[in-house]
């Protein structure tokens, strides 16, 4: 494509040196003028704090380092990689009981992928069901299914927190209602969703009951977004493909796996990647519903970081912890990107 | 909207309807529960039975919440204004500054462009909670001293602000003190104010706004600008007359997402603010939940949840088709 260029008429005599540079750089200077407000603000309150965080992570910055005018002031001291080794070896379990970095990371990753897999599969299946030709009340269902996405997750989380209350919560009351049809007593359904330390099903079961509570709430929150993305993608799948396939004798399952899935994939992959990062950092659901309990079994990285700042006031240690979070997220993003690209090449 | 059923056998229709109704029920269950609780005329302290439809309806719980939301000395109106100030300020500032940067990143070439974009993408990967420690510490060291001169006593007492002292920079002069005048210094900690929380939120909202807006501007065809350039339009004219009007929907969506982040923000406010008169709606809501609830009747908690959620949910509902596309395109590419 050719672009027409409008060059200013060359003034006489031709400028040289500084004047020439000044004239030629007019466009660049104009671009910088637009960038400078954002650059200044981000330098001061985004980039500077992040570099400060890196420095803090190598110090023992704590509550006594906050106010230089206080009598108890202690200047933060350089401790090298101490904070990092304390985190990775689980030494900070003195301040955070039951803390184990590798268990935390493993749970956080399991939480992320189990959730996103459920969100994406539910999202696609429900979108496909809503896309069936001749279905009644399509518009009503679509309008209702959007609701979990538009209600702020902070409010949703505190509401679910109360819904899981053993005595007064709606979940146990609903279960008791259903149970009463089968002759169970109401007392059979005083389930301590959040607090119960005893693992469900069997003694060896690795996940606490509260994992199922937060999962339930987060699935409620998460699938509608995937359904909306999938619905959008389904609109662009040409109908002829299905007609041709059914003439060739393809079953519904074959049509789903050979036509629908490959064609909505380009839309679902970015949505899933967005979901992975959002779920990995799902502060609201964990902090407000299970509070990481019982015994820190459902804690994730960001809620732990918040506790180090908010409850323990160990700012240096928290900074190191956040640097670790950043490195893990960087790895996670690169990994999902690579996996996505690799499978794309395979398809082609 | 009943459509013709010729494409679908009735049995399949019924099976699908049953599944979709079940899903509808699970979606509506928490919403109905909280609406019902908030409208229940009995003002339920702790619900002991499930009533999806309350016997009659009353706005008593709403009135009670508006009268006295929590035990903290802060009124409902103050909570609303604090959240509103925070949300509007963060949204307006990040969109206004962000669109300028988004325009040049999307349309212009200049040295350092790639470096700045790399910086923005990197920052976007840091969850806002993971920046709380340095923001708390640096904003905590930002103190503003207000020196005022007080004269007279009792009813005659008058106070005049003479000097602002920000990190060693002095604005204004105290000057000579006359008889009966006294200088008093008040120290304000920026961290412990809505300004501090606002700055901390802009730290993440601005890069998000830049990226979201750039993603949208990239999709606007360049024909109009090329035509305008031929007609002799300057860069500034192109930005003001072409880009800004075309970007209006994206500006509205980005403003709303910034507003939503401020309106439901919890972690920064919870960590930064200690004076009840600065508290926000989401902090008050958490004060009414679970372990903090104490004696708060659940009807009031329900009313408060709906008062916090309803305004932003309704706007989100209206804007959702613009939001979903932007999140995945701007967020990942």
XYZ file of C-alpha atoms in Angstrom:
681
model
C 0.000 0.000 0.000
C 1.358 3.400 -0.915
C 0.848 6.300 1.363
C 0.829 9.866 0.203
C 3.204 12.054 2.098
C 2.677 15.739 2.532
C 6.061 17.256 3.071
C 6.269 20.844 4.146
C 7.692 23.199 1.506
C 11.408 23.571 2.025
C 12.081 27.012 3.424
C 14.835 29.192 1.888
C 17.619 29.080 2.768
C 17.709 25.400 3.807
C 18.128 25.211 7.587
C 21.038 23.322 8.986
C 22.210 21.839 12.243
C 19.874 22.384 15.150
C 17.196 24.116 13.086
C 17.058 21.208 10.655
C 16.834 18.678 13.460
C 14.162 20.747 15.202
C 12.056 20.855 12.054
C 12.452 17.199 11.237
C 11.652 16.063 14.743
C 8.370 17.982 14.905
C 6.274 14.816 14.589
C 8.330 12.924 17.165
C 8.165 15.815 19.597
C 4.411 15.949 19.133
C 4.185 12.199 19.883
C 6.222 12.610 23.067
C 3.944 15.450 24.165
C 1.057 12.959 24.134
C 3.093 10.334 25.954
C 4.565 12.531 28.676
C 1.537 12.701 31.026
C 1.165 8.914 31.116
C 4.917 8.384 31.285
C 5.295 10.793 34.204
C 2.416 9.336 36.187
C 3.456 5.742 35.552
C 7.089 6.482 36.387
C 6.082 7.939 39.737
C 3.350 5.565 40.879
C 3.838 2.399 38.821
C 7.460 1.858 37.792
C 9.073 3.493 40.826
C 7.064 1.442 43.373
C 7.866 -1.741 41.441
C 11.610 -1.047 41.562
C 11.202 -0.015 45.187
C 9.514 -3.376 45.756
C 12.540 -5.129 44.264
C 14.841 -3.241 46.659
C 12.512 -3.851 49.623
C 12.537 -7.567 48.888
C 16.233 -7.681 49.824
C 15.683 -5.889 53.152
C 14.005 -6.644 56.451
C 11.619 -3.691 56.009
C 8.995 -3.987 58.748
C 6.550 -1.896 60.730
C 9.347 -0.154 62.658
C 10.893 1.079 59.403
C 7.784 3.053 58.457
C 8.213 6.319 60.322
C 11.728 7.811 60.545
C 10.529 10.274 63.202
C 9.295 7.615 65.609
C 11.362 6.695 68.668
C 11.283 3.023 67.760
C 12.505 3.634 64.206
C 14.715 0.954 62.716
C 16.240 1.554 59.298
C 15.571 -1.360 56.924
C 18.638 -3.542 56.698
C 19.971 -5.324 53.628
C 19.501 -9.056 54.123
C 20.359 -10.341 50.648
C 18.336 -13.334 49.539
C 17.218 -14.148 53.084
C 13.519 -13.341 52.393
C 13.520 -15.495 49.271
C 15.128 -18.485 50.957
C 12.764 -18.099 53.926
C 9.788 -18.209 51.561
C 10.980 -21.114 49.430
C 12.053 -23.262 52.383
C 8.854 -22.508 54.285
C 10.702 -20.864 57.179
C 8.040 -18.162 57.444
C 5.672 -20.698 58.965
C 6.658 -18.997 62.257
C 4.540 -16.026 61.237
C 2.094 -17.826 58.938
C 1.232 -21.148 60.581
C 1.023 -24.118 58.195
C 2.778 -22.198 55.435
C 4.519 -24.316 52.846
C 5.502 -22.601 49.626
C 5.391 -25.648 47.346
C 2.040 -26.799 48.691
C 0.721 -23.274 48.199
C 1.990 -23.104 44.628
C 0.643 -26.572 43.826
C -2.782 -25.695 45.217
C -2.817 -22.362 43.383
C -2.034 -24.057 40.056
C -4.516 -26.883 40.655
C -7.173 -24.308 41.591
C -6.451 -22.314 38.421
C -6.508 -25.143 35.917
C -9.364 -27.122 37.467
C -11.482 -23.971 37.493
C -10.649 -22.826 33.971
C -11.264 -26.301 32.532
C -14.716 -26.382 34.156
C -15.499 -22.783 33.121
C -14.499 -23.341 29.494
C -16.255 -26.695 29.080
C -19.444 -25.513 30.786
C -19.276 -22.280 28.819
C -18.990 -24.066 25.478
C -21.643 -26.703 26.245
C -24.180 -24.138 27.435
C -23.433 -21.868 24.469
C -23.970 -24.777 22.090
C -27.222 -25.718 23.848
C -28.412 -22.118 23.557
C -27.470 -22.085 19.898
C -29.691 -25.019 18.919
C -32.102 -23.988 16.183
C -35.707 -23.735 17.248
C -35.015 -23.594 20.993
C -37.711 -21.795 22.977
C -37.004 -18.796 25.231
C -33.450 -18.361 23.912
C -33.428 -14.626 24.614
C -34.618 -15.034 28.186
C -31.973 -17.636 29.002
C -29.224 -15.524 27.465
C -30.316 -12.491 29.479
C -30.359 -14.435 32.756
C -27.067 -16.247 32.160
C -25.210 -12.935 31.913
C -26.080 -11.951 35.487
C -23.173 -13.641 37.349
C -20.715 -11.824 35.112
C -22.102 -8.336 35.682
C -22.481 -8.470 39.464
C -19.233 -7.339 41.159
C -17.305 -10.408 42.341
C -16.574 -8.710 45.664
C -20.298 -8.567 46.470
C -20.917 -12.054 45.069
C -18.172 -13.440 47.296
C -19.475 -11.956 50.544
C -22.969 -13.187 49.675
C -21.665 -16.744 49.118
C -19.737 -16.442 52.389
C -23.062 -16.066 54.152
C -24.719 -18.726 51.989
C -22.190 -21.281 53.288
C -22.972 -20.502 56.926
C -23.605 -23.866 58.632
C -26.756 -22.760 60.494
C -28.212 -19.797 58.659
C -26.808 -20.265 55.148
C -29.006 -20.901 52.131
C -26.965 -23.864 50.887
C -27.533 -26.041 53.930
C -31.175 -24.963 54.126
C -31.732 -25.883 50.481
C -29.997 -29.238 50.997
C -32.151 -29.883 54.067
C -35.228 -29.051 51.973
C -34.237 -31.579 49.319
C -33.173 -34.083 51.979
C -36.551 -33.895 53.712
C -38.193 -35.417 50.613
C -36.030 -38.481 51.226
C -36.741 -38.604 54.914
C -33.576 -36.978 56.236
C -33.591 -34.717 59.283
C -32.601 -31.063 59.075
C -29.801 -31.793 61.561
C -28.147 -34.017 58.939
C -27.412 -30.929 56.898
C -25.481 -28.759 59.304
C -22.457 -28.971 57.007
C -19.534 -26.831 58.090
C -18.506 -25.926 54.553
C -15.739 -23.505 55.460
C -14.499 -24.539 58.886
C -14.455 -28.340 58.683
C -10.876 -29.577 59.009
C -11.717 -33.257 58.491
C -11.356 -33.965 54.749
C -14.526 -35.084 52.968
C -15.047 -38.610 51.509
C -11.983 -40.244 53.061
C -9.119 -39.522 55.422
C -6.537 -39.510 52.598
C -8.514 -37.061 50.432
C -6.137 -34.145 49.755
C -8.672 -31.304 49.481
C -10.721 -29.796 52.307
C -14.470 -29.278 52.087
C -13.959 -25.532 51.728
C -12.313 -26.190 48.359
C -15.700 -27.342 47.099
C -17.365 -24.285 48.586
C -15.038 -21.825 46.842
C -15.194 -23.893 43.647
C -18.972 -23.767 43.616
C -18.984 -20.004 44.043
C -16.240 -19.473 41.482
C -17.876 -21.729 38.896
C -21.080 -19.732 39.370
C -19.034 -16.597 38.697
C -16.884 -17.930 35.885
C -18.810 -19.895 33.254
C -21.084 -17.103 31.952
C -18.112 -15.169 30.559
C -17.003 -18.250 28.608
C -20.562 -18.810 27.370
C -20.736 -15.254 26.048
C -17.401 -15.594 24.254
C -18.412 -18.995 22.823
C -21.830 -17.694 21.756
C -20.142 -14.872 19.879
C -17.803 -17.320 18.159
C -20.649 -19.699 17.256
C -22.407 -16.938 15.294
C -19.549 -16.977 12.803
C -19.625 -20.728 12.179
C -21.321 -21.159 8.768
C -24.402 -23.360 8.796
C -23.479 -25.023 5.508
C -20.715 -26.921 7.257
C -23.183 -28.709 9.527
C -25.551 -29.398 6.638
C -22.741 -30.842 4.543
C -21.550 -32.920 7.487
C -24.969 -34.351 8.233
C -25.426 -35.235 4.553
C -22.129 -37.115 4.812
C -23.571 -38.932 7.818
C -21.616 -37.252 10.631
C -23.161 -37.702 14.083
C -23.883 -34.772 16.409
C -20.814 -35.653 18.482
C -18.631 -35.737 15.391
C -20.012 -32.403 14.224
C -19.266 -30.924 17.642
C -15.685 -32.165 17.809
C -14.770 -31.735 14.122
C -16.600 -28.496 13.253
C -17.701 -26.569 16.332
C -14.620 -26.987 18.516
C -11.965 -26.189 15.879
C -13.920 -23.171 14.623
C -14.586 -21.527 18.008
C -11.057 -22.294 19.195
C -9.505 -18.990 18.059
C -11.965 -17.136 20.305
C -11.781 -19.547 23.251
C -7.992 -19.670 23.560
C -7.518 -15.971 24.450
C -10.559 -16.174 26.750
C -9.077 -19.223 28.505
C -5.731 -17.465 28.901
C -7.496 -14.458 30.379
C -9.328 -16.892 32.669
C -6.084 -18.568 33.769
C -4.502 -15.296 34.878
C -7.743 -14.036 36.469
C -8.326 -17.297 38.369
C -4.711 -17.585 39.486
C -5.186 -14.165 41.128
C -8.813 -14.683 42.243
C -8.454 -12.736 45.489
C -12.135 -12.040 46.197
C -13.474 -15.594 46.200
C -10.682 -16.983 48.379
C -10.277 -14.084 50.787
C -13.955 -13.456 51.426
C -15.367 -16.999 51.314
C -12.827 -19.435 52.755
C -10.263 -16.891 54.010
C -7.696 -19.505 52.962
C -8.959 -21.901 55.610
C -9.045 -24.339 57.149
C -5.377 -24.512 58.149
C -4.294 -22.436 55.123
C -5.300 -25.285 52.808
C -7.182 -23.092 50.325
C -4.874 -20.068 50.456
C -3.505 -18.800 47.130
C -0.468 -16.624 46.397
C -2.174 -13.217 46.338
C -4.156 -13.756 49.522
C -0.954 -14.855 51.272
C 0.811 -11.710 50.035
C -2.044 -9.574 51.353
C -1.842 -11.257 54.757
C 1.910 -10.618 54.963
C 1.226 -6.902 54.453
C -2.096 -6.491 56.201
C -1.774 -8.821 59.174
C 1.946 -9.475 59.687
C 3.203 -6.069 58.475
C 6.392 -7.691 57.164
C 6.767 -5.404 54.165
C 10.184 -6.653 53.057
C 9.075 -10.275 53.166
C 5.816 -9.392 51.390
C 7.801 -7.595 48.677
C 9.914 -10.700 48.100
C 6.751 -12.778 47.996
C 5.263 -10.462 45.336
C 8.424 -10.691 43.240
C 8.035 -14.482 43.390
C 4.372 -14.125 42.307
C 5.482 -11.981 39.385
C 8.070 -14.541 38.271
C 5.492 -17.344 38.456
C 2.948 -15.322 36.477
C 5.607 -14.514 33.882
C 6.369 -18.221 33.570
C 2.672 -19.100 33.413
C 2.016 -16.539 30.665
C 5.000 -17.651 28.600
C 4.018 -21.294 29.063
C 0.383 -20.829 28.016
C 1.535 -18.688 25.076
C 3.977 -21.351 23.931
C 1.479 -24.179 24.344
C -1.111 -22.193 22.384
C 1.309 -21.420 19.550
C 2.637 -24.977 19.454
C -0.813 -26.522 19.136
C -1.780 -23.956 16.519
C 1.146 -25.026 14.358
C 0.160 -28.625 14.854
C -3.347 -27.890 13.571
C -2.028 -26.152 10.499
C -40.438 -15.845 21.612
C -41.678 -19.195 20.471
C -40.007 -20.323 17.322
C -41.141 -23.031 14.996
C -40.314 -26.441 16.344
C -39.946 -28.064 12.981
C -36.151 -28.214 13.436
C -36.329 -29.967 16.755
C -38.281 -32.975 17.969
C -40.449 -32.109 20.980
C -38.657 -34.619 23.221
C -35.315 -32.954 22.617
C -36.910 -29.557 23.187
C -38.245 -30.644 26.571
C -34.944 -32.201 27.625
C -33.033 -29.034 26.687
C -35.591 -26.838 28.432
C -35.230 -28.928 31.588
C -31.439 -28.558 31.589
C -31.579 -24.831 30.868
C -34.213 -24.302 33.570
C -32.008 -26.111 36.073
C -29.109 -23.813 35.134
C -31.430 -20.816 35.412
C -32.341 -21.963 38.894
C -28.681 -22.223 39.990
C -27.945 -18.787 38.524
C -30.949 -17.173 40.171
C -30.665 -18.942 43.548
C -28.130 -16.606 45.243
C -29.707 -13.547 43.644
C -33.236 -14.491 44.706
C -32.004 -15.398 48.188
C -30.375 -12.024 48.751
C -33.250 -10.036 47.186
C -35.765 -11.959 49.240
C -33.773 -11.483 52.446
C -33.465 -7.751 51.843
C -37.174 -7.289 51.185
C -38.458 -9.549 53.953
C -40.833 -7.498 56.112
C -39.795 -9.429 59.224
C -36.314 -7.868 59.202
C -34.548 -11.203 59.589
C -31.658 -11.227 62.010
C -30.448 -14.726 61.109
C -32.415 -16.672 58.495
C -33.516 -20.100 59.703
C -35.533 -21.118 56.669
C -35.424 -20.640 52.943
C -37.951 -18.183 51.519
C -37.379 -17.473 47.891
C -40.408 -15.220 47.861
C -40.800 -13.219 51.059
C -44.276 -12.890 52.590
C -44.971 -9.311 51.569
C -42.244 -6.777 50.954
C -40.822 -3.911 52.913
C -37.952 -1.528 52.397
C -37.227 -1.448 56.118
C -33.819 -3.122 55.789
C -32.773 -0.586 53.141
C -33.868 2.309 55.328
C -32.048 0.818 58.318
C -28.828 0.472 56.319
C -29.070 4.005 55.003
C -29.693 5.259 58.508
C -26.760 3.496 60.158
C -24.734 1.120 57.961
C -22.177 -0.141 60.521
C -21.037 0.575 64.041
C -18.308 2.834 62.668
C -19.028 6.548 62.928
C -19.680 7.033 59.229
C -22.993 7.639 57.494
C -24.297 5.855 54.419
C -24.124 9.060 52.380
C -20.454 9.484 53.316
C -19.729 5.885 52.298
C -21.419 6.444 48.941
C -19.570 9.693 48.345
C -16.216 8.145 49.275
C -16.736 5.249 46.870
C -18.040 7.626 44.214
C -15.068 9.979 44.580
C -12.614 7.106 44.411
C -14.267 5.403 41.438
C -14.885 8.558 39.400
C -11.461 9.989 40.112
C -9.595 6.830 39.166
C -11.713 6.248 36.050
C -11.573 9.821 34.786
C -7.864 10.275 35.386
C -6.805 6.976 33.847
C -8.974 7.454 30.747
C -7.955 11.101 30.210
C -4.232 10.389 30.514
C -4.505 6.925 29.003
C -6.153 7.922 25.723
C -3.311 10.338 24.914
C -0.729 7.591 25.314
C -2.937 5.005 23.581
C -3.234 7.278 20.536
C 0.506 7.658 19.980
C 1.191 3.990 20.748
C -1.422 2.949 18.192
C -0.728 5.465 15.434
C 2.724 6.978 15.618
C 6.315 5.850 15.407
C 8.882 7.310 17.767
C 12.009 6.110 19.541
C 11.160 4.297 22.777
C 7.688 3.197 21.643
C 8.460 -0.537 21.943
C 10.178 -0.016 25.295
C 7.171 1.807 26.734
C 4.764 -0.855 25.447
C 6.925 -3.557 26.995
C 6.777 -1.620 30.269
C 2.986 -1.423 30.104
C 2.552 -5.141 29.318
C 4.925 -6.121 32.113
C 3.056 -3.976 34.616
C -0.280 -5.448 33.510
C 0.962 -8.866 34.575
C 1.417 -7.744 38.161
C -1.840 -8.233 40.081
C -2.780 -5.085 41.989
C -2.491 -6.858 45.345
C 1.147 -7.656 44.555
C 1.981 -3.924 44.515
C 0.405 -3.153 47.861
C 3.601 -3.311 49.951
C 5.663 -0.719 48.023
C 2.655 1.549 47.442
C 1.808 1.469 51.130
C 5.372 2.204 52.177
C 6.083 4.949 49.635
C 2.734 6.702 50.023
C 3.124 6.412 53.781
C 6.291 8.459 53.620
C 4.474 11.150 51.632
C 3.309 13.578 54.291
C 1.757 16.983 53.806
C 2.074 19.535 56.578
C -0.421 22.325 56.765
C 0.755 25.294 58.814
C -2.051 27.568 59.869
C -2.141 30.608 62.075
C -4.738 30.739 64.782
C -5.767 34.023 66.355
C -8.287 34.963 69.003
C -10.133 32.638 71.324
C -13.660 31.349 71.744
C -16.169 32.753 69.256
C -13.596 35.200 67.888
C -11.259 32.361 66.971
C -10.093 32.438 63.357
C -7.782 30.168 61.472
C -5.852 30.897 58.322
C -3.845 28.410 56.298
C -0.469 29.999 55.572
C 1.827 27.265 54.359
C 1.871 23.837 52.742
C 4.905 21.702 53.308
C 5.173 18.769 50.932
C 8.260 16.585 51.313
C 10.416 19.592 52.153
C 8.957 21.869 49.493
C 7.337 24.851 51.143
C 4.459 26.608 49.453
C 3.488 29.953 50.960
C 4.990 31.679 53.969
C 4.000 31.730 57.612
C 5.366 35.275 57.984
C 5.579 37.308 61.151
C 3.184 36.385 63.905
C 1.232 39.242 65.502
C 0.244 39.361 69.148
C -2.220 36.675 70.099
C -1.506 34.620 66.979
C -0.234 31.078 67.147
C 1.112 28.880 64.397
C -0.091 25.295 64.443
C 1.087 22.485 62.217
C -1.154 19.678 61.108
C 0.465 16.682 59.455
C -1.496 14.673 56.905
C -0.432 11.291 55.704
C -1.294 10.864 52.019
C -1.486 7.091 52.478
C -4.247 7.457 55.053
C -6.632 9.273 52.708
C -8.781 8.638 49.660
C -6.106 10.475 47.653
C -3.598 7.806 48.614
C -5.943 4.951 47.722
C -6.766 6.744 44.468
C -3.091 7.084 43.539
C -2.517 3.426 44.376
C -5.439 2.427 42.156
C -4.330 4.628 39.239
C -1.001 2.802 39.417
C -2.765 -0.236 37.944
C -5.760 1.390 36.234
C -3.684 3.653 33.991
C -1.662 0.905 32.257
C -4.877 -1.099 31.881
C -6.642 1.908 30.309
C -3.728 2.529 27.942
C -3.709 -1.076 26.767
C -7.475 -1.382 26.473
C -7.767 1.866 24.504
C -4.787 1.032 22.291
C -6.390 -2.316 21.471
C -9.523 -0.514 20.371
C -7.755 2.253 18.430
C -5.799 -0.417 16.523
C -9.107 -1.646 15.092
C -10.127 1.772 13.665
C -9.195 1.953 9.947
C -6.604 4.566 9.042
C -8.336 5.829 5.845
C -9.945 8.815 7.503
C -6.674 9.986 9.003
C -4.851 9.577 5.698
C -7.514 11.616 3.941
C -7.307 14.258 6.655
C -3.512 14.384 6.373
C -3.794 15.036 2.640
C -6.180 17.870 3.420
C -3.480 19.312 5.664
C -4.757 18.345 9.115
C -2.176 18.437 11.902
C -1.544 15.599 14.356
C -3.518 17.411 17.013
C -6.476 17.976 14.711
C -6.489 14.303 13.743
C -6.519 13.300 17.398
C -9.237 15.734 18.426
C -11.501 15.599 15.367
C -11.122 11.980 14.206
C -9.670 9.679 16.850
C -11.500 10.978 19.928
C -15.015 10.918 18.393
C -14.443 7.433 16.938
C -13.104 6.156 20.248
C -16.091 7.324 22.299
C -17.520 3.814 22.923
C -14.104 2.550 24.028
C -13.653 5.594 26.254
C -17.015 4.885 27.878
C -16.186 1.209 28.424
C -12.725 1.937 29.812
C -14.149 4.626 32.068
C -16.720 2.147 33.332
C -14.138 -0.586 33.982
C -12.031 1.903 35.938
C -15.126 3.015 37.823
C -16.021 -0.596 38.615
C -12.506 -1.267 39.911
C -12.719 1.755 42.198
C -16.285 1.094 43.314
C -15.620 -2.483 44.456
C -11.991 -1.980 45.489
C -11.229 -3.606 48.805
C -7.602 -4.549 49.528
C -5.949 -1.127 49.142
C -8.660 0.734 51.071
C -8.662 -1.905 53.811
C -4.884 -1.626 54.141
C -4.530 2.157 53.764
C -7.473 3.774 55.526
C -7.868 4.013 59.286
C -10.292 6.928 59.703
C -13.935 5.766 59.546
C -14.983 8.923 57.685
C -12.808 7.787 54.733
C -14.273 4.267 54.569
C -15.838 2.973 51.357
C -18.930 0.893 50.590
C -17.020 -2.344 50.062
C -15.234 -1.950 53.407
C -18.580 -1.397 55.126
C -20.025 -4.441 53.369
C -17.168 -6.653 54.632
C -17.773 -5.205 58.096
C -21.271 -6.653 57.858
C -20.142 -10.141 56.756
C -19.097 -13.311 58.503
C -16.696 -12.866 61.372
C -17.085 -9.076 61.384
C -20.864 -9.134 61.250
C -21.393 -9.193 65.013
C -24.929 -8.049 65.553
C -25.749 -6.975 61.992
C -29.081 -8.490 60.959
C -28.784 -10.422 57.716
C -31.618 -8.453 56.150
C -29.453 -5.359 56.375
C -26.434 -7.183 54.994
C -28.611 -8.257 52.064
C -29.883 -4.728 51.489
C -26.335 -3.369 51.622
C -25.091 -5.984 49.101
C -27.783 -4.969 46.657
C -27.185 -1.256 47.179
C -23.489 -1.756 46.384
C -24.020 -4.134 43.461
C -27.110 -2.805 41.685
C -25.848 0.468 40.161
C -22.703 -1.010 38.608
C -24.432 -4.253 37.586
C -27.081 -2.366 35.622
C -24.490 -0.290 33.765
C -22.397 -3.415 33.113
C -25.479 -5.105 31.681
C -25.947 -2.236 29.246
C -22.285 -2.166 28.218
C -21.486 -5.895 28.332
C -21.359 -6.522 24.602
C -18.678 -3.857 24.243
C -16.737 -5.107 27.261
C -16.344 -8.824 26.494
C -14.620 -8.325 23.144
C -12.251 -5.720 24.555
C -11.132 -7.815 27.510
C -9.900 -10.748 25.499
C -8.475 -8.796 22.568
C -6.800 -6.061 24.603
C -5.833 -8.318 27.459
C -3.886 -10.997 25.682
C -2.514 -9.767 22.370
